[in-house]
Short mmCIF file of C-alpha atoms in Angstrom, two decimals:
data_model
loop_
_atom_site.label_atom_id
_atom_site.label_comp_id
_atom_site.label_asym_id
_atom_site.label_seq_id
_atom_site.Cartn_x
_atom_site.Cartn_y
_atom_site.Cartn_z
CA MET Z 1 13.10 0.73 17.17
CA LEU Z 2 10.94 1.51 14.31
CA VAL Z 3 11.95 -1.08 11.44
CA ALA Z 4 8.74 -0.37 8.98
CA ALA Z 5 5.59 1.24 8.73
CA ALA Z 6 2.52 1.45 6.71
CA VAL Z 7 0.53 4.07 6.13
CA CYS Z 8 -3.64 3.53 5.51
CA PRO Z 9 -6.46 5.09 5.15
CA CYS Z 10 -9.73 3.85 7.52
CA PRO Z 11 -12.87 4.53 5.95
CA PRO Z 12 -15.05 2.04 6.91
CA LEU Z 13 -16.03 1.54 3.19
CA LEU Z 14 -13.00 -0.42 2.88
CA VAL Z 15 -14.62 -3.02 4.47
CA PRO Z 16 -16.10 -5.08 1.37
CA ALA Z 17 -19.46 -5.99 4.09
CA VAL Z 18 -20.09 -2.19 4.75
CA ALA Z 19 -19.66 -1.02 0.99
CA THR Z 20 -21.78 -3.45 -0.25
CA GLY Z 21 -22.68 -2.89 -3.89
CA ALA Z 22 -19.50 -0.21 -4.39
CA ALA Z 23 -17.16 -2.30 -2.60
CA PRO Z 24 -15.14 -2.58 -5.85
CA GLU Z 25 -14.89 1.37 -5.84
CA LEU Z 26 -11.83 0.25 -3.39
CA ASP Z 27 -10.14 -2.56 -5.22
CA ASP Z 28 -7.41 -0.96 -5.37
CA ALA Z 29 -7.06 1.20 -2.22
CA ARG Z 30 -7.82 -2.35 -0.54
CA ALA Z 31 -5.04 -3.85 -3.05
CA ALA Z 32 -2.44 -1.47 -1.35
CA CYS Z 33 -3.01 -1.94 1.72
CA LEU Z 34 -2.41 -5.75 1.51
CA ASP Z 35 0.58 -4.41 -0.14
CA ALA Z 36 1.44 -1.73 2.84
CA LEU Z 37 0.76 -4.42 4.98
CA GLY Z 38 3.03 -7.19 3.21
CA VAL Z 39 6.34 -4.83 3.94
CA LEU Z 40 5.63 -4.51 7.84
CA ALA Z 41 5.89 -8.35 7.65
CA ALA Z 42 9.11 -8.32 5.65
CA ALA Z 43 10.25 -6.44 8.27
CA ARG Z 44 10.32 -9.21 10.94
CA PRO Z 45 9.10 -7.09 13.76
CA ASP Z 46 8.90 -7.98 17.31
CA ARG Z 47 6.16 -6.00 17.94
CA LEU Z 48 3.28 -4.16 15.60
CA VAL Z 49 1.30 -1.23 17.05
CA VAL Z 50 -1.60 0.18 15.18
CA VAL Z 51 -2.28 3.79 15.82
CA GLY Z 52 -5.58 5.30 14.62
CA PRO Z 53 -7.61 8.81 15.06
CA GLU Z 54 -10.26 8.15 17.88
CA ALA Z 55 -13.17 11.01 18.24
CA GLY Z 56 -13.64 9.86 21.84
CA ALA Z 57 -9.95 10.77 23.36
CA ASP Z 58 -8.80 13.76 25.30
CA PRO Z 59 -6.76 15.73 24.16
CA GLY Z 60 -6.69 17.38 27.15
CA ALA Z 61 -5.20 14.33 29.12
CA ASP Z 62 -3.64 11.66 28.33
CA GLY Z 63 -4.98 12.01 24.32
CA THR Z 64 -4.64 8.27 23.71
CA VAL Z 65 -6.76 4.86 24.02
CA THR Z 66 -4.73 1.88 24.53
CA TYR Z 67 -5.89 -1.59 23.46
CA PRO Z 68 -4.94 -4.80 23.95
CA GLU Z 69 -3.76 -7.54 21.74
CA GLY Z 70 -7.52 -9.53 21.38
CA ALA Z 71 -9.64 -6.64 21.75
CA GLY Z 72 -12.73 -6.90 20.13
CA GLY Z 73 -14.66 -4.37 17.90
CA GLY Z 74 -17.53 -4.54 14.70
CA PHE Z 75 -18.77 -2.36 11.67
CA GLU Z 76 -22.70 -2.57 13.78
CA GLY Z 77 -23.24 1.34 13.52
CA PHE Z 78 -22.66 1.07 10.08
CA GLY Z 79 -26.02 -1.08 9.73
CA VAL Z 80 -23.36 -4.50 9.29
CA ASP Z 81 -22.94 -7.32 11.87
CA LEU Z 82 -19.16 -8.32 11.56
CA ASP Z 83 -16.98 -8.58 14.27
CA VAL Z 84 -13.46 -8.04 14.25
CA ARG Z 85 -10.78 -8.49 16.76
CA LEU Z 86 -6.80 -6.85 16.90
CA GLY Z 87 -4.44 -9.95 16.14
CA ALA Z 88 -4.24 -13.25 16.26
CA GLY Z 89 -4.43 -13.24 20.03
CA GLU Z 90 -7.25 -15.15 22.09
CA ALA Z 91 -10.91 -12.37 22.01
CA ARG Z 92 -11.26 -10.92 25.01
CA ASP Z 93 -14.21 -10.35 26.87
CA ALA Z 94 -16.37 -8.08 25.87
CA SER Z 95 -17.77 -6.46 29.09
CA GLY Z 96 -14.24 -5.51 30.26
CA THR Z 97 -12.64 -4.06 27.39
CA ARG Z 98 -13.81 -1.18 25.67
CA ARG Z 99 -14.34 -1.98 22.37
CA LEU Z 100 -12.13 -0.60 19.00
CA PRO Z 101 -13.31 2.14 17.28
CA THR Z 102 -13.56 2.32 13.74
CA SER Z 103 -10.01 3.58 12.34
CA LEU Z 104 -8.44 0.30 14.38
CA ALA Z 105 -11.72 -1.63 13.59
CA VAL Z 106 -10.87 -1.09 9.68
CA ALA Z 107 -7.33 -1.88 10.51
CA ALA Z 108 -8.52 -4.87 12.57
CA TRP Z 109 -10.24 -6.47 9.46
CA LEU Z 110 -6.87 -5.65 7.23
CA LEU Z 111 -4.76 -7.75 9.50
CA GLN Z 112 -7.17 -10.89 9.51
CA ARG Z 113 -7.65 -10.20 5.69
CA ALA Z 114 -3.88 -10.24 5.51
CA ASP Z 115 -3.83 -13.69 7.96
CA TRP Z 116 -1.29 -11.37 9.96
CA ALA Z 117 0.70 -13.84 12.54
CA ASP Z 118 3.78 -12.04 12.22
CA ALA Z 119 4.05 -10.52 15.89
CA PRO Z 120 2.13 -9.59 18.77
CA VAL Z 121 -0.18 -6.02 17.95
CA GLU Z 122 -1.40 -3.91 20.49
CA GLY Z 123 -3.57 -0.64 19.41
CA VAL Z 124 -3.56 3.31 20.34
CA GLY Z 125 -6.38 5.30 19.62
CA VAL Z 126 -5.37 8.82 19.03
CA ALA Z 127 -6.91 12.63 20.00
CA GLU Z 128 -7.54 14.29 16.39
CA ARG Z 129 -6.94 17.38 18.37
CA LEU Z 130 -3.30 15.77 19.90
CA ALA Z 131 -0.92 18.38 19.60
CA PRO Z 132 1.88 17.84 16.80
CA GLY Z 133 4.84 17.47 19.64
CA ARG Z 134 2.74 15.37 22.00
CA CYS Z 135 2.39 13.36 18.56
CA ALA Z 136 5.92 13.30 18.00
CA ALA Z 137 6.81 12.32 22.21
CA LEU Z 138 3.91 9.60 21.58
CA GLY Z 139 5.59 7.98 18.64
CA ARG Z 140 9.16 8.08 20.25
CA ASP Z 141 7.77 5.77 23.24
CA LEU Z 142 6.24 3.82 20.58
CA ALA Z 143 9.73 3.35 18.82
CA VAL Z 144 11.10 1.27 22.08
CA ARG Z 145 8.62 -0.76 23.03
CA ALA Z 146 10.36 -3.30 21.59
CA PRO Z 147 13.73 -4.06 19.92
CA ARG Z 148 12.26 -4.01 16.38
CA VAL Z 149 8.40 -1.97 15.92
CA ALA Z 150 6.65 -1.92 13.34
CA LEU Z 151 3.85 0.82 12.60
CA LEU Z 152 0.27 0.20 11.00
CA VAL Z 153 -1.24 4.17 10.92
CA MET Z 154 -4.70 4.62 9.63
CA GLY Z 155 -5.83 8.26 9.21
CA ASP Z 156 -7.62 9.87 5.90
CA GLY Z 157 -6.38 12.74 4.39
CA SER Z 158 -9.14 15.79 4.11
CA ALA Z 159 -12.42 15.70 3.81
CA ARG Z 160 -13.40 18.53 1.55
CA ARG Z 161 -12.11 17.66 -1.89
CA SER Z 162 -15.44 17.88 -3.55
CA VAL Z 163 -18.77 19.26 -3.25
CA LYS Z 164 -19.57 15.76 -2.49
CA ALA Z 165 -17.14 15.35 0.19
CA PRO Z 166 -18.69 14.69 3.52
CA GLY Z 167 -17.43 18.77 4.86
CA TYR Z 168 -18.23 19.84 0.88
CA LEU Z 169 -15.23 21.43 -0.99
CA ASP Z 170 -12.63 23.56 0.56
CA GLU Z 171 -9.95 25.22 -2.29
CA ARG Z 172 -7.25 24.19 0.56
CA ALA Z 173 -7.90 20.64 1.01
CA GLY Z 174 -6.06 18.91 -2.07
CA ASP Z 175 -3.23 21.40 -1.61
CA PHE Z 176 -3.02 19.57 1.88
CA ASP Z 177 -3.39 16.20 0.63
CA THR Z 178 -0.67 17.02 -2.00
CA ARG Z 179 2.14 17.67 0.90
CA ALA Z 180 0.70 14.98 3.49
CA ALA Z 181 0.96 12.54 -0.29
CA ARG Z 182 4.29 13.74 -0.89
CA ALA Z 183 5.79 13.65 2.91
CA LEU Z 184 4.35 9.81 3.14
CA GLY Z 185 5.77 8.96 -0.15
CA ALA Z 186 9.75 10.42 0.69
CA ALA Z 187 9.55 9.58 4.79
CA ASP Z 188 9.76 13.28 5.39
CA THR Z 189 9.59 12.94 9.00
CA GLY Z 190 10.38 16.98 9.47
CA ALA Z 191 7.31 18.01 6.17
CA LEU Z 192 4.82 15.25 8.29
CA ALA Z 193 5.45 17.17 11.74
CA GLU Z 194 5.58 20.65 9.74
CA LEU Z 195 1.86 19.59 8.76
CA ASP Z 196 -0.50 22.24 10.25
CA ALA Z 197 -2.91 20.68 13.09
CA GLY Z 198 -5.46 23.70 13.11
CA LEU Z 199 -6.28 23.47 8.97
CA ALA Z 200 -6.07 19.66 9.35
CA TYR Z 201 -8.94 20.39 11.81
CA GLU Z 202 -10.56 22.20 9.31
CA LEU Z 203 -10.18 20.13 6.92
CA LYS Z 204 -11.45 17.14 8.50
CA ALA Z 205 -8.22 15.79 8.00
CA ALA Z 206 -8.25 12.80 10.96
CA GLY Z 207 -5.53 11.25 9.84
CA ARG Z 208 -2.83 14.32 10.94
CA ALA Z 209 -2.43 13.13 14.54
CA PRO Z 210 -1.44 9.55 13.14
CA TRP Z 211 0.99 10.57 10.45
CA GLN Z 212 2.97 12.93 12.84
CA VAL Z 213 3.06 10.31 15.55
CA LEU Z 214 4.99 8.25 12.94
CA ALA Z 215 6.63 10.99 12.25
CA GLY Z 216 8.14 11.06 15.84
CA ALA Z 217 8.73 7.36 15.66
CA ALA Z 218 10.55 7.61 12.87
CA HIS Z 219 12.59 10.84 13.51
CA THR Z 220 16.42 8.87 13.53
CA ALA Z 221 15.07 5.77 11.61
CA SER Z 222 16.58 6.36 8.11
CA LEU Z 223 13.17 4.92 6.21
CA ASP Z 224 12.76 4.74 2.39
CA GLY Z 225 9.01 5.77 1.62
CA ARG Z 226 6.91 4.56 -1.55
CA LEU Z 227 3.44 5.64 -2.06
CA LEU Z 228 1.36 3.15 -3.13
CA TYR Z 229 -2.45 4.63 -3.13
CA ASP Z 230 -3.48 8.34 -3.81
CA ASP Z 231 -6.83 9.22 -4.50
CA ALA Z 232 -10.05 10.88 -3.45
CA PRO Z 233 -13.36 9.00 -4.82
CA TYR Z 234 -16.12 10.51 -2.60
CA GLY Z 235 -13.97 13.87 -1.67
CA VAL Z 236 -12.03 12.42 1.02
CA GLY Z 237 -8.04 11.77 0.82
CA TYR Z 238 -7.02 8.16 0.96
CA LEU Z 239 -3.73 7.66 1.20
CA VAL Z 240 -1.15 4.41 1.20
CA ALA Z 241 2.17 4.44 1.81
CA ALA Z 242 4.84 2.22 3.04
CA TRP Z 243 8.33 2.51 4.73
CA ALA Z 244 11.16 0.38 5.44
#
């Protein structure tokens, strides 16, 4: 069953080596993410599943890509020679294992920064357009992977909060993120499940599918939620929450 969850944003800028001179601008977000990971550790899970959006996953097929502990990734696509691996397991042979998508690479960096060694880790990349019902079904499956499961859920809110945002300004973006923040802060699985997938896609809210996976995993868990961070420093909604 699900015993705890942490929700974190997944911009590469969360990694200081990628952000370079702008790194201090996300110090509060990084601190909130580490606080959320502390909640996961305190729950003493038997398994940690990291869930994040993956642009290459086919929503018409299974809609997911799985990654074993030790799977590697990095930030070479952002001009930074920095490799990470998922969890504390042995590094996987890069020739035989698919590289982590950016969302899970950011998660791997966070786990390394937190010195995570509290439970085995696996990763699941989720198609950004995976239907809400299938997200919920995936979450229910993940919740029974072990007697005590924790989720680290990676995903950003809308990327259209300002004229300088990646998707430019959309007046609907603020309301969407407000509803998402309220649901995540209250551990309201029903409200998360009701987020409009089509609207989320239009607003470039890559966290919608992972959040709805969380809703499916927690539908019978009766967890309490806390919103630890809510801001849009680059016109993109970044939310951090902890459920336990």
